[in-house]
């Protein structure tokens, strides 16, 4: 009884609930050095320090879809399975990979959605009607399995024929690539989000990619630096939490196999350690 009173007096029996820093993190791979299942598990376990949700960008290269899903299921993580589409034959390869995943019997319970294409309209890799047809084909395959279907593109590329096929929208926006100052970044992101909402036909909208590089070349008034990465991250976390907006941050790790500034977008270094400028990451936001 005395011990209970003492613990209560000093507040030592308060329950603490862990909260994810991020809704989710984007995760890319070097297709010239294909990860093994154990490597996926190790990377995803590291990511779990900051979120229990990950997004991949393709299914067929390196058998990524099958291995990433197995790793996510083993760790109890949620996952967005991305399909990379830049040509008709690429879509065929991705559909074959998706069919193999479904036929494998691997549980789809942790799959938040299939993301059919990433910025394909922005890059002019296909037209809106073709993308809508791709989405229809994927829907026929996965909707009976209870899996949602979406597409990720820049905020101004959503058109009715595509939106009609989506369960929800996922938008990309990078104020860095707009040449804005870091102080303008979070406000610009929220403006772009509202633009996507206006095109969404009442469907939910999530931010599938945003971020800021910690090093590399500058772009207009956008300065790539550790300080600016930290400031943009903190401002975005603050504003999106206030407005209940889900954000998949770009990205989990630096990617040294890319060129120039593209190497430096991770919250973690390529050795999987959190960047010192972001520590403690739980203090970011507002």
PDB file of C-alpha atoms in Angstrom:
ATOM      1  CA  UNK A   1       0.000   0.000   0.000  1.00  0.00           C
ATOM      2  CA  UNK A   2       2.830   2.384   0.880  1.00  0.00           C
ATOM      3  CA  UNK A   3       4.650   1.449  -2.333  1.00  0.00           C
ATOM      4  CA  UNK A   4       1.514   2.123  -4.402  1.00  0.00           C
ATOM      5  CA  UNK A   5       1.080   5.502  -2.739  1.00  0.00           C
ATOM      6  CA  UNK A   6       4.716   6.370  -3.390  1.00  0.00           C
ATOM      7  CA  UNK A   7       4.480   5.422  -7.049  1.00  0.00           C
ATOM      8  CA  UNK A   8       1.298   7.418  -7.431  1.00  0.00           C
ATOM      9  CA  UNK A   9       2.815  10.439  -5.704  1.00  0.00           C
ATOM     10  CA  UNK A  10       5.742  10.560  -8.088  1.00  0.00           C
ATOM     11  CA  UNK A  11       3.626   9.793 -11.147  1.00  0.00           C
ATOM     12  CA  UNK A  12       5.533   6.650 -11.985  1.00  0.00           C
ATOM     13  CA  UNK A  13       2.561   4.557 -13.051  1.00  0.00           C
ATOM     14  CA  UNK A  14       1.557   6.775 -15.968  1.00  0.00           C
ATOM     15  CA  UNK A  15       1.000   4.772 -19.127  1.00  0.00           C
ATOM     16  CA  UNK A  16       3.034   5.932 -22.100  1.00  0.00           C
ATOM     17  CA  UNK A  17       1.877   5.288 -25.646  1.00  0.00           C
ATOM     18  CA  UNK A  18       4.451   5.343 -28.421  1.00  0.00           C
ATOM     19  CA  UNK A  19       3.483   7.452 -31.458  1.00  0.00           C
ATOM     20  CA  UNK A  20       4.880   7.165 -34.962  1.00  0.00           C
ATOM     21  CA  UNK A  21       6.906  10.188 -36.043  1.00  0.00           C
ATOM     22  CA  UNK A  22       5.650   9.708 -39.622  1.00  0.00           C
ATOM     23  CA  UNK A  23       2.495   8.345 -41.191  1.00  0.00           C
ATOM     24  CA  UNK A  24       4.895   6.534 -43.525  1.00  0.00           C
ATOM     25  CA  UNK A  25       8.249   6.621 -45.315  1.00  0.00           C
ATOM     26  CA  UNK A  26       9.138   6.077 -48.971  1.00  0.00           C
ATOM     27  CA  UNK A  27      11.688   3.341 -49.614  1.00  0.00           C
ATOM     28  CA  UNK A  28      13.691   2.942 -52.814  1.00  0.00           C
ATOM     29  CA  UNK A  29      16.174   0.287 -53.918  1.00  0.00           C
ATOM     30  CA  UNK A  30      19.179   0.081 -56.181  1.00  0.00           C
ATOM     31  CA  UNK A  31      18.014  -2.332 -58.895  1.00  0.00           C
ATOM     32  CA  UNK A  32      21.643  -2.982 -59.784  1.00  0.00           C
ATOM     33  CA  UNK A  33      22.217  -4.425 -56.316  1.00  0.00           C
ATOM     34  CA  UNK A  34      18.998  -6.270 -55.524  1.00  0.00           C
ATOM     35  CA  UNK A  35      18.264  -6.591 -51.792  1.00  0.00           C
ATOM     36  CA  UNK A  36      17.639  -9.991 -50.241  1.00  0.00           C
ATOM     37  CA  UNK A  37      14.659 -10.766 -48.032  1.00  0.00           C
ATOM     38  CA  UNK A  38      16.904 -10.432 -44.977  1.00  0.00           C
ATOM     39  CA  UNK A  39      18.029  -6.994 -46.160  1.00  0.00           C
ATOM     40  CA  UNK A  40      14.422  -5.879 -46.556  1.00  0.00           C
ATOM     41  CA  UNK A  41      13.678  -7.090 -43.048  1.00  0.00           C
ATOM     42  CA  UNK A  42      16.697  -5.271 -41.643  1.00  0.00           C
ATOM     43  CA  UNK A  43      15.805  -2.032 -43.444  1.00  0.00           C
ATOM     44  CA  UNK A  44      12.145  -2.219 -42.469  1.00  0.00           C
ATOM     45  CA  UNK A  45      13.041  -2.930 -38.852  1.00  0.00           C
ATOM     46  CA  UNK A  46      15.165   0.239 -38.891  1.00  0.00           C
ATOM     47  CA  UNK A  47      12.271   2.173 -40.435  1.00  0.00           C
ATOM     48  CA  UNK A  48       9.983   0.905 -37.674  1.00  0.00           C
ATOM     49  CA  UNK A  49      11.801   3.208 -35.251  1.00  0.00           C
ATOM     50  CA  UNK A  50       9.955   6.094 -36.953  1.00  0.00           C
ATOM     51  CA  UNK A  51       6.837   4.593 -38.558  1.00  0.00           C
ATOM     52  CA  UNK A  52       5.086   1.292 -39.107  1.00  0.00           C
ATOM     53  CA  UNK A  53       4.306   2.046 -42.735  1.00  0.00           C
ATOM     54  CA  UNK A  54       6.475   1.923 -45.865  1.00  0.00           C
ATOM     55  CA  UNK A  55       5.936   2.546 -49.562  1.00  0.00           C
ATOM     56  CA  UNK A  56       7.804   0.903 -52.433  1.00  0.00           C
ATOM     57  CA  UNK A  57       7.808   2.107 -56.050  1.00  0.00           C
ATOM     58  CA  UNK A  58       7.818  -1.053 -58.164  1.00  0.00           C
ATOM     59  CA  UNK A  59       6.991  -4.749 -58.056  1.00  0.00           C
ATOM     60  CA  UNK A  60       8.874  -6.615 -60.769  1.00  0.00           C
ATOM     61  CA  UNK A  61      12.514  -5.376 -60.648  1.00  0.00           C
ATOM     62  CA  UNK A  62      14.456  -7.536 -58.184  1.00  0.00           C
ATOM     63  CA  UNK A  63      11.157  -9.282 -57.299  1.00  0.00           C
ATOM     64  CA  UNK A  64      10.708  -6.307 -55.000  1.00  0.00           C
ATOM     65  CA  UNK A  65       6.959  -6.575 -54.529  1.00  0.00           C
ATOM     66  CA  UNK A  66       7.031 -10.163 -53.278  1.00  0.00           C
ATOM     67  CA  UNK A  67      10.053  -9.709 -51.017  1.00  0.00           C
ATOM     68  CA  UNK A  68       8.983  -6.366 -49.564  1.00  0.00           C
ATOM     69  CA  UNK A  69       5.512  -7.710 -48.786  1.00  0.00           C
ATOM     70  CA  UNK A  70       7.002 -10.774 -47.092  1.00  0.00           C
ATOM     71  CA  UNK A  71       9.252  -8.545 -44.988  1.00  0.00           C
ATOM     72  CA  UNK A  72       6.390  -6.217 -44.065  1.00  0.00           C
ATOM     73  CA  UNK A  73       4.166  -9.125 -43.075  1.00  0.00           C
ATOM     74  CA  UNK A  74       6.931 -10.681 -40.991  1.00  0.00           C
ATOM     75  CA  UNK A  75       7.316  -7.427 -39.051  1.00  0.00           C
ATOM     76  CA  UNK A  76       3.626  -6.520 -38.882  1.00  0.00           C
ATOM     77  CA  UNK A  77       4.096  -3.386 -41.018  1.00  0.00           C
ATOM     78  CA  UNK A  78       1.682  -1.678 -43.367  1.00  0.00           C
ATOM     79  CA  UNK A  79       2.856  -1.285 -46.945  1.00  0.00           C
ATOM     80  CA  UNK A  80       1.916   0.549 -50.124  1.00  0.00           C
ATOM     81  CA  UNK A  81       2.824  -1.531 -53.166  1.00  0.00           C
ATOM     82  CA  UNK A  82       3.803   0.729 -56.037  1.00  0.00           C
ATOM     83  CA  UNK A  83       3.653  -0.230 -59.705  1.00  0.00           C
ATOM     84  CA  UNK A  84       6.203   1.586 -61.879  1.00  0.00           C
ATOM     85  CA  UNK A  85       4.720   2.533 -65.247  1.00  0.00           C
ATOM     86  CA  UNK A  86       6.699   4.296 -67.945  1.00  0.00           C
ATOM     87  CA  UNK A  87       5.834   2.151 -71.002  1.00  0.00           C
ATOM     88  CA  UNK A  88       3.135  -0.382 -71.908  1.00  0.00           C
ATOM     89  CA  UNK A  89       5.608  -3.257 -71.519  1.00  0.00           C
ATOM     90  CA  UNK A  90       6.536  -1.993 -68.051  1.00  0.00           C
ATOM     91  CA  UNK A  91       2.883  -2.140 -67.025  1.00  0.00           C
ATOM     92  CA  UNK A  92       2.692  -5.705 -68.332  1.00  0.00           C
ATOM     93  CA  UNK A  93       5.710  -6.690 -66.218  1.00  0.00           C
ATOM     94  CA  UNK A  94       4.219  -5.045 -63.145  1.00  0.00           C
ATOM     95  CA  UNK A  95       0.835  -6.718 -63.689  1.00  0.00           C
ATOM     96  CA  UNK A  96       2.548 -10.093 -64.004  1.00  0.00           C
ATOM     97  CA  UNK A  97       4.372  -9.430 -60.732  1.00  0.00           C
ATOM     98  CA  UNK A  98       1.151  -8.373 -59.004  1.00  0.00           C
ATOM     99  CA  UNK A  99      -0.624 -11.487 -60.261  1.00  0.00           C
ATOM    100  CA  UNK A 100       2.219 -13.639 -58.918  1.00  0.00           C
ATOM    101  CA  UNK A 101       1.953 -11.970 -55.514  1.00  0.00           C
ATOM    102  CA  UNK A 102      -1.774 -12.672 -55.354  1.00  0.00           C
ATOM    103  CA  UNK A 103      -1.345 -16.259 -56.530  1.00  0.00           C
ATOM    104  CA  UNK A 104       1.427 -16.847 -53.991  1.00  0.00           C
ATOM    105  CA  UNK A 105      -1.062 -16.763 -51.142  1.00  0.00           C
ATOM    106  CA  UNK A 106       0.923 -14.113 -49.265  1.00  0.00           C
ATOM    107  CA  UNK A 107      -1.429 -12.185 -46.992  1.00  0.00           C
ATOM    108  CA  UNK A 108      -2.613  -8.825 -48.347  1.00  0.00           C
ATOM    109  CA  UNK A 109      -4.029  -7.691 -44.999  1.00  0.00           C
ATOM    110  CA  UNK A 110      -1.204  -5.186 -44.462  1.00  0.00           C
ATOM    111  CA  UNK A 111      -1.405  -3.688 -47.969  1.00  0.00           C
ATOM    112  CA  UNK A 112      -2.833  -0.181 -47.665  1.00  0.00           C
ATOM    113  CA  UNK A 113      -3.212   0.158 -51.443  1.00  0.00           C
ATOM    114  CA  UNK A 114      -1.725  -0.551 -54.831  1.00  0.00           C
ATOM    115  CA  UNK A 115      -0.241   2.691 -56.239  1.00  0.00           C
ATOM    116  CA  UNK A 116      -0.563   2.421 -60.020  1.00  0.00           C
ATOM    117  CA  UNK A 117       2.099   4.720 -61.412  1.00  0.00           C
ATOM    118  CA  UNK A 118       4.180   7.519 -59.945  1.00  0.00           C
ATOM    119  CA  UNK A 119       4.023  10.885 -61.754  1.00  0.00           C
ATOM    120  CA  UNK A 120       3.276   9.221 -65.094  1.00  0.00           C
ATOM    121  CA  UNK A 121       1.095  12.118 -66.275  1.00  0.00           C
ATOM    122  CA  UNK A 122       3.616  14.680 -65.059  1.00  0.00           C
ATOM    123  CA  UNK A 123       6.386  12.949 -67.030  1.00  0.00           C
ATOM    124  CA  UNK A 124       4.126  12.345 -70.040  1.00  0.00           C
ATOM    125  CA  UNK A 125       4.873   8.623 -69.819  1.00  0.00           C
ATOM    126  CA  UNK A 126       1.263   7.911 -70.750  1.00  0.00           C
ATOM    127  CA  UNK A 127      -2.020   9.743 -71.272  1.00  0.00           C
ATOM    128  CA  UNK A 128      -4.940  10.002 -68.864  1.00  0.00           C
ATOM    129  CA  UNK A 129      -7.174   7.529 -70.720  1.00  0.00           C
ATOM    130  CA  UNK A 130      -4.442   4.888 -70.824  1.00  0.00           C
ATOM    131  CA  UNK A 131      -3.723   5.404 -67.128  1.00  0.00           C
ATOM    132  CA  UNK A 132      -7.436   5.032 -66.360  1.00  0.00           C
ATOM    133  CA  UNK A 133      -7.413   1.740 -68.284  1.00  0.00           C
ATOM    134  CA  UNK A 134      -4.380   0.530 -66.309  1.00  0.00           C
ATOM    135  CA  UNK A 135      -6.203   1.402 -63.086  1.00  0.00           C
ATOM    136  CA  UNK A 136      -9.289  -0.499 -64.215  1.00  0.00           C
ATOM    137  CA  UNK A 137      -7.205  -3.606 -64.894  1.00  0.00           C
ATOM    138  CA  UNK A 138      -5.607  -3.453 -61.461  1.00  0.00           C
ATOM    139  CA  UNK A 139      -8.964  -2.857 -59.788  1.00  0.00           C
ATOM    140  CA  UNK A 140     -10.405  -6.006 -61.392  1.00  0.00           C
ATOM    141  CA  UNK A 141      -7.528  -7.994 -59.937  1.00  0.00           C
ATOM    142  CA  UNK A 142      -7.289  -6.624 -56.385  1.00  0.00           C
ATOM    143  CA  UNK A 143     -10.670  -5.163 -55.444  1.00  0.00           C
ATOM    144  CA  UNK A 144     -12.094  -8.668 -54.856  1.00  0.00           C
ATOM    145  CA  UNK A 145      -9.205  -9.136 -52.412  1.00  0.00           C
ATOM    146  CA  UNK A 146     -10.247  -6.048 -50.439  1.00  0.00           C
ATOM    147  CA  UNK A 147      -7.246  -3.966 -51.557  1.00  0.00           C
ATOM    148  CA  UNK A 148      -7.609  -0.289 -52.475  1.00  0.00           C
ATOM    149  CA  UNK A 149      -6.238   1.226 -55.689  1.00  0.00           C
ATOM    150  CA  UNK A 150      -4.749   4.679 -56.170  1.00  0.00           C
ATOM    151  CA  UNK A 151      -2.236   6.651 -58.229  1.00  0.00           C
ATOM    152  CA  UNK A 152       0.477   9.124 -57.191  1.00  0.00           C
ATOM    153  CA  UNK A 153       1.066  12.276 -59.204  1.00  0.00           C
ATOM    154  CA  UNK A 154       1.806  15.958 -58.779  1.00  0.00           C
ATOM    155  CA  UNK A 155      -1.058  17.914 -57.301  1.00  0.00           C
ATOM    156  CA  UNK A 156      -2.254  19.557 -60.525  1.00  0.00           C
ATOM    157  CA  UNK A 157      -2.326  16.454 -62.744  1.00  0.00           C
ATOM    158  CA  UNK A 158      -5.497  14.823 -61.397  1.00  0.00           C
ATOM    159  CA  UNK A 159      -8.189  14.696 -64.086  1.00  0.00           C
ATOM    160  CA  UNK A 160     -11.726  13.257 -63.811  1.00  0.00           C
ATOM    161  CA  UNK A 161     -11.155  10.174 -65.972  1.00  0.00           C
ATOM    162  CA  UNK A 162      -8.347   9.102 -63.604  1.00  0.00           C
ATOM    163  CA  UNK A 163      -9.957  10.244 -60.347  1.00  0.00           C
ATOM    164  CA  UNK A 164     -13.016   8.137 -61.223  1.00  0.00           C
ATOM    165  CA  UNK A 165     -10.850   5.013 -60.882  1.00  0.00           C
ATOM    166  CA  UNK A 166      -9.235   5.910 -57.534  1.00  0.00           C
ATOM    167  CA  UNK A 167     -10.307   4.925 -54.034  1.00  0.00           C
ATOM    168  CA  UNK A 168      -8.356   7.948 -52.789  1.00  0.00           C
ATOM    169  CA  UNK A 169      -5.775  10.355 -54.203  1.00  0.00           C
ATOM    170  CA  UNK A 170      -2.050  10.506 -53.473  1.00  0.00           C
ATOM    171  CA  UNK A 171      -0.250  13.722 -54.406  1.00  0.00           C
ATOM    172  CA  UNK A 172       3.428  14.623 -54.661  1.00  0.00           C
ATOM    173  CA  UNK A 173       4.729  18.128 -54.013  1.00  0.00           C
ATOM    174  CA  UNK A 174       8.297  19.362 -53.532  1.00  0.00           C
ATOM    175  CA  UNK A 175       8.615  23.093 -52.795  1.00  0.00           C
ATOM    176  CA  UNK A 176      12.377  22.601 -53.184  1.00  0.00           C
ATOM    177  CA  UNK A 177      11.853  21.901 -56.905  1.00  0.00           C
ATOM    178  CA  UNK A 178       9.724  25.033 -57.133  1.00  0.00           C
ATOM    179  CA  UNK A 179      12.706  27.151 -56.129  1.00  0.00           C
ATOM    180  CA  UNK A 180      11.022  28.402 -52.953  1.00  0.00           C
ATOM    181  CA  UNK A 181      12.764  29.366 -49.730  1.00  0.00           C
ATOM    182  CA  UNK A 182      12.483  26.785 -46.996  1.00  0.00           C
ATOM    183  CA  UNK A 183      10.357  29.210 -44.961  1.00  0.00           C
ATOM    184  CA  UNK A 184       7.765  29.152 -47.749  1.00  0.00           C
ATOM    185  CA  UNK A 185       7.798  25.392 -48.102  1.00  0.00           C
ATOM    186  CA  UNK A 186       5.165  24.096 -45.670  1.00  0.00           C
ATOM    187  CA  UNK A 187       2.596  26.743 -46.632  1.00  0.00           C
ATOM    188  CA  UNK A 188       3.112  25.940 -50.320  1.00  0.00           C
ATOM    189  CA  UNK A 189       2.655  22.228 -49.620  1.00  0.00           C
ATOM    190  CA  UNK A 190      -0.675  22.859 -47.880  1.00  0.00           C
ATOM    191  CA  UNK A 191      -1.821  25.066 -50.777  1.00  0.00           C
ATOM    192  CA  UNK A 192      -1.012  22.258 -53.199  1.00  0.00           C
ATOM    193  CA  UNK A 193      -2.852  19.794 -50.978  1.00  0.00           C
ATOM    194  CA  UNK A 194      -5.971  21.951 -51.123  1.00  0.00           C
ATOM    195  CA  UNK A 195      -5.632  22.122 -54.913  1.00  0.00           C
ATOM    196  CA  UNK A 196      -5.643  18.309 -55.022  1.00  0.00           C
ATOM    197  CA  UNK A 197      -8.644  18.210 -52.658  1.00  0.00           C
ATOM    198  CA  UNK A 198     -10.537  20.440 -55.080  1.00  0.00           C
ATOM    199  CA  UNK A 199      -9.975  17.840 -57.839  1.00  0.00           C
ATOM    200  CA  UNK A 200     -10.707  14.779 -55.707  1.00  0.00           C
ATOM    201  CA  UNK A 201     -14.489  14.489 -56.170  1.00  0.00           C
ATOM    202  CA  UNK A 202     -14.865  14.219 -52.411  1.00  0.00           C
ATOM    203  CA  UNK A 203     -12.396  11.345 -52.103  1.00  0.00           C
ATOM    204  CA  UNK A 204      -9.651  11.388 -49.429  1.00  0.00           C
ATOM    205  CA  UNK A 205      -6.268  12.883 -50.346  1.00  0.00           C
ATOM    206  CA  UNK A 206      -2.909  11.856 -48.904  1.00  0.00           C
ATOM    207  CA  UNK A 207       0.535  13.277 -49.581  1.00  0.00           C
ATOM    208  CA  UNK A 208       2.589  10.492 -51.114  1.00  0.00           C
ATOM    209  CA  UNK A 209       5.881  12.379 -51.438  1.00  0.00           C
ATOM    210  CA  UNK A 210       7.436  15.520 -50.047  1.00  0.00           C
ATOM    211  CA  UNK A 211      10.861  16.243 -48.613  1.00  0.00           C
ATOM    212  CA  UNK A 212      13.941  18.442 -48.675  1.00  0.00           C
ATOM    213  CA  UNK A 213      17.559  17.490 -49.448  1.00  0.00           C
ATOM    214  CA  UNK A 214      20.280  17.802 -46.816  1.00  0.00           C
ATOM    215  CA  UNK A 215      23.070  18.414 -49.357  1.00  0.00           C
ATOM    216  CA  UNK A 216      23.669  18.961 -53.068  1.00  0.00           C
ATOM    217  CA  UNK A 217      23.044  21.744 -55.515  1.00  0.00           C
ATOM    218  CA  UNK A 218      20.581  24.552 -54.832  1.00  0.00           C
ATOM    219  CA  UNK A 219      17.518  25.179 -56.981  1.00  0.00           C
ATOM    220  CA  UNK A 220      16.596  28.830 -57.266  1.00  0.00           C
ATOM    221  CA  UNK A 221      15.945  30.088 -53.755  1.00  0.00           C
ATOM    222  CA  UNK A 222      15.806  26.505 -52.468  1.00  0.00           C
ATOM    223  CA  UNK A 223      18.973  25.752 -50.495  1.00  0.00           C
ATOM    224  CA  UNK A 224      19.925  22.133 -49.917  1.00  0.00           C
ATOM    225  CA  UNK A 225      21.307  21.816 -46.389  1.00  0.00           C
ATOM    226  CA  UNK A 226      20.904  19.836 -43.200  1.00  0.00           C
ATOM    227  CA  UNK A 227      19.496  22.895 -41.441  1.00  0.00           C
ATOM    228  CA  UNK A 228      16.867  23.424 -44.145  1.00  0.00           C
ATOM    229  CA  UNK A 229      15.930  19.759 -44.260  1.00  0.00           C
ATOM    230  CA  UNK A 230      15.304  19.891 -40.530  1.00  0.00           C
ATOM    231  CA  UNK A 231      13.287  23.113 -40.760  1.00  0.00           C
ATOM    232  CA  UNK A 232      11.100  21.909 -43.635  1.00  0.00           C
ATOM    233  CA  UNK A 233      10.519  18.564 -41.931  1.00  0.00           C
ATOM    234  CA  UNK A 234       9.572  20.229 -38.654  1.00  0.00           C
ATOM    235  CA  UNK A 235       7.235  22.718 -40.342  1.00  0.00           C
ATOM    236  CA  UNK A 236       5.536  20.016 -42.423  1.00  0.00           C
ATOM    237  CA  UNK A 237       5.051  17.732 -39.426  1.00  0.00           C
ATOM    238  CA  UNK A 238       3.553  20.642 -37.516  1.00  0.00           C
ATOM    239  CA  UNK A 239       1.100  21.715 -40.209  1.00  0.00           C
ATOM    240  CA  UNK A 240       0.021  18.276 -41.387  1.00  0.00           C
ATOM    241  CA  UNK A 241      -0.583  17.040 -37.840  1.00  0.00           C
ATOM    242  CA  UNK A 242      -2.707  20.119 -37.147  1.00  0.00           C
ATOM    243  CA  UNK A 243      -4.728  19.469 -40.287  1.00  0.00           C
ATOM    244  CA  UNK A 244      -4.893  15.652 -39.963  1.00  0.00           C
ATOM    245  CA  UNK A 245      -3.126  15.082 -43.291  1.00  0.00           C
ATOM    246  CA  UNK A 246      -1.335  11.779 -43.895  1.00  0.00           C
ATOM    247  CA  UNK A 247       2.183  12.190 -45.345  1.00  0.00           C
ATOM    248  CA  UNK A 248       4.545   9.590 -46.746  1.00  0.00           C
ATOM    249  CA  UNK A 249       7.895  11.341 -46.327  1.00  0.00           C
ATOM    250  CA  UNK A 250      10.525  11.164 -49.031  1.00  0.00           C
ATOM    251  CA  UNK A 251      12.533   9.352 -48.060  1.00  0.00           C
ATOM    252  CA  UNK A 252      13.742   6.792 -45.520  1.00  0.00           C
ATOM    253  CA  UNK A 253      17.395   6.574 -46.590  1.00  0.00           C
ATOM    254  CA  UNK A 254      19.892   8.530 -48.658  1.00  0.00           C
ATOM    255  CA  UNK A 255      20.452   6.870 -52.040  1.00  0.00           C
ATOM    256  CA  UNK A 256      24.119   7.194 -53.100  1.00  0.00           C
ATOM    257  CA  UNK A 257      23.491   5.220 -56.308  1.00  0.00           C
ATOM    258  CA  UNK A 258      21.639   8.264 -57.662  1.00  0.00           C
ATOM    259  CA  UNK A 259      23.320  11.436 -58.922  1.00  0.00           C
ATOM    260  CA  UNK A 260      23.678  14.946 -57.520  1.00  0.00           C
ATOM    261  CA  UNK A 261      21.103  16.260 -55.077  1.00  0.00           C
ATOM    262  CA  UNK A 262      18.963  13.149 -55.635  1.00  0.00           C
ATOM    263  CA  UNK A 263      21.287  11.278 -53.272  1.00  0.00           C
ATOM    264  CA  UNK A 264      20.455  13.317 -50.174  1.00  0.00           C
ATOM    265  CA  UNK A 265      16.721  13.161 -49.363  1.00  0.00           C
ATOM    266  CA  UNK A 266      16.728  10.546 -46.609  1.00  0.00           C
ATOM    267  CA  UNK A 267      16.047  11.149 -42.945  1.00  0.00           C
ATOM    268  CA  UNK A 268      18.715   8.510 -42.512  1.00  0.00           C
ATOM    269  CA  UNK A 269      22.169   8.204 -44.027  1.00  0.00           C
ATOM    270  CA  UNK A 270      22.955   5.376 -46.429  1.00  0.00           C
ATOM    271  CA  UNK A 271      24.429   3.456 -43.467  1.00  0.00           C
ATOM    272  CA  UNK A 272      20.901   3.480 -41.944  1.00  0.00           C
ATOM    273  CA  UNK A 273      21.712   5.878 -39.107  1.00  0.00           C
ATOM    274  CA  UNK A 274      19.518   8.887 -38.395  1.00  0.00           C
ATOM    275  CA  UNK A 275      21.088  12.133 -39.601  1.00  0.00           C
ATOM    276  CA  UNK A 276      22.596  13.907 -36.611  1.00  0.00           C
ATOM    277  CA  UNK A 277      20.872  17.164 -37.555  1.00  0.00           C
ATOM    278  CA  UNK A 278      17.463  15.495 -37.070  1.00  0.00           C
ATOM    279  CA  UNK A 279      18.195  14.014 -33.656  1.00  0.00           C
ATOM    280  CA  UNK A 280      16.063  13.776 -31.587  1.00  0.00           C
ATOM    281  CA  UNK A 281      13.504  13.477 -34.360  1.00  0.00           C
ATOM    282  CA  UNK A 282      10.651  13.205 -31.873  1.00  0.00           C
ATOM    283  CA  UNK A 283      11.249  16.865 -30.958  1.00  0.00           C
ATOM    284  CA  UNK A 284      10.351  18.066 -34.470  1.00  0.00           C
ATOM    285  CA  UNK A 285       6.958  19.507 -35.237  1.00  0.00           C
ATOM    286  CA  UNK A 286       4.965  21.777 -32.946  1.00  0.00           C
TER     287      UNK A 286
END
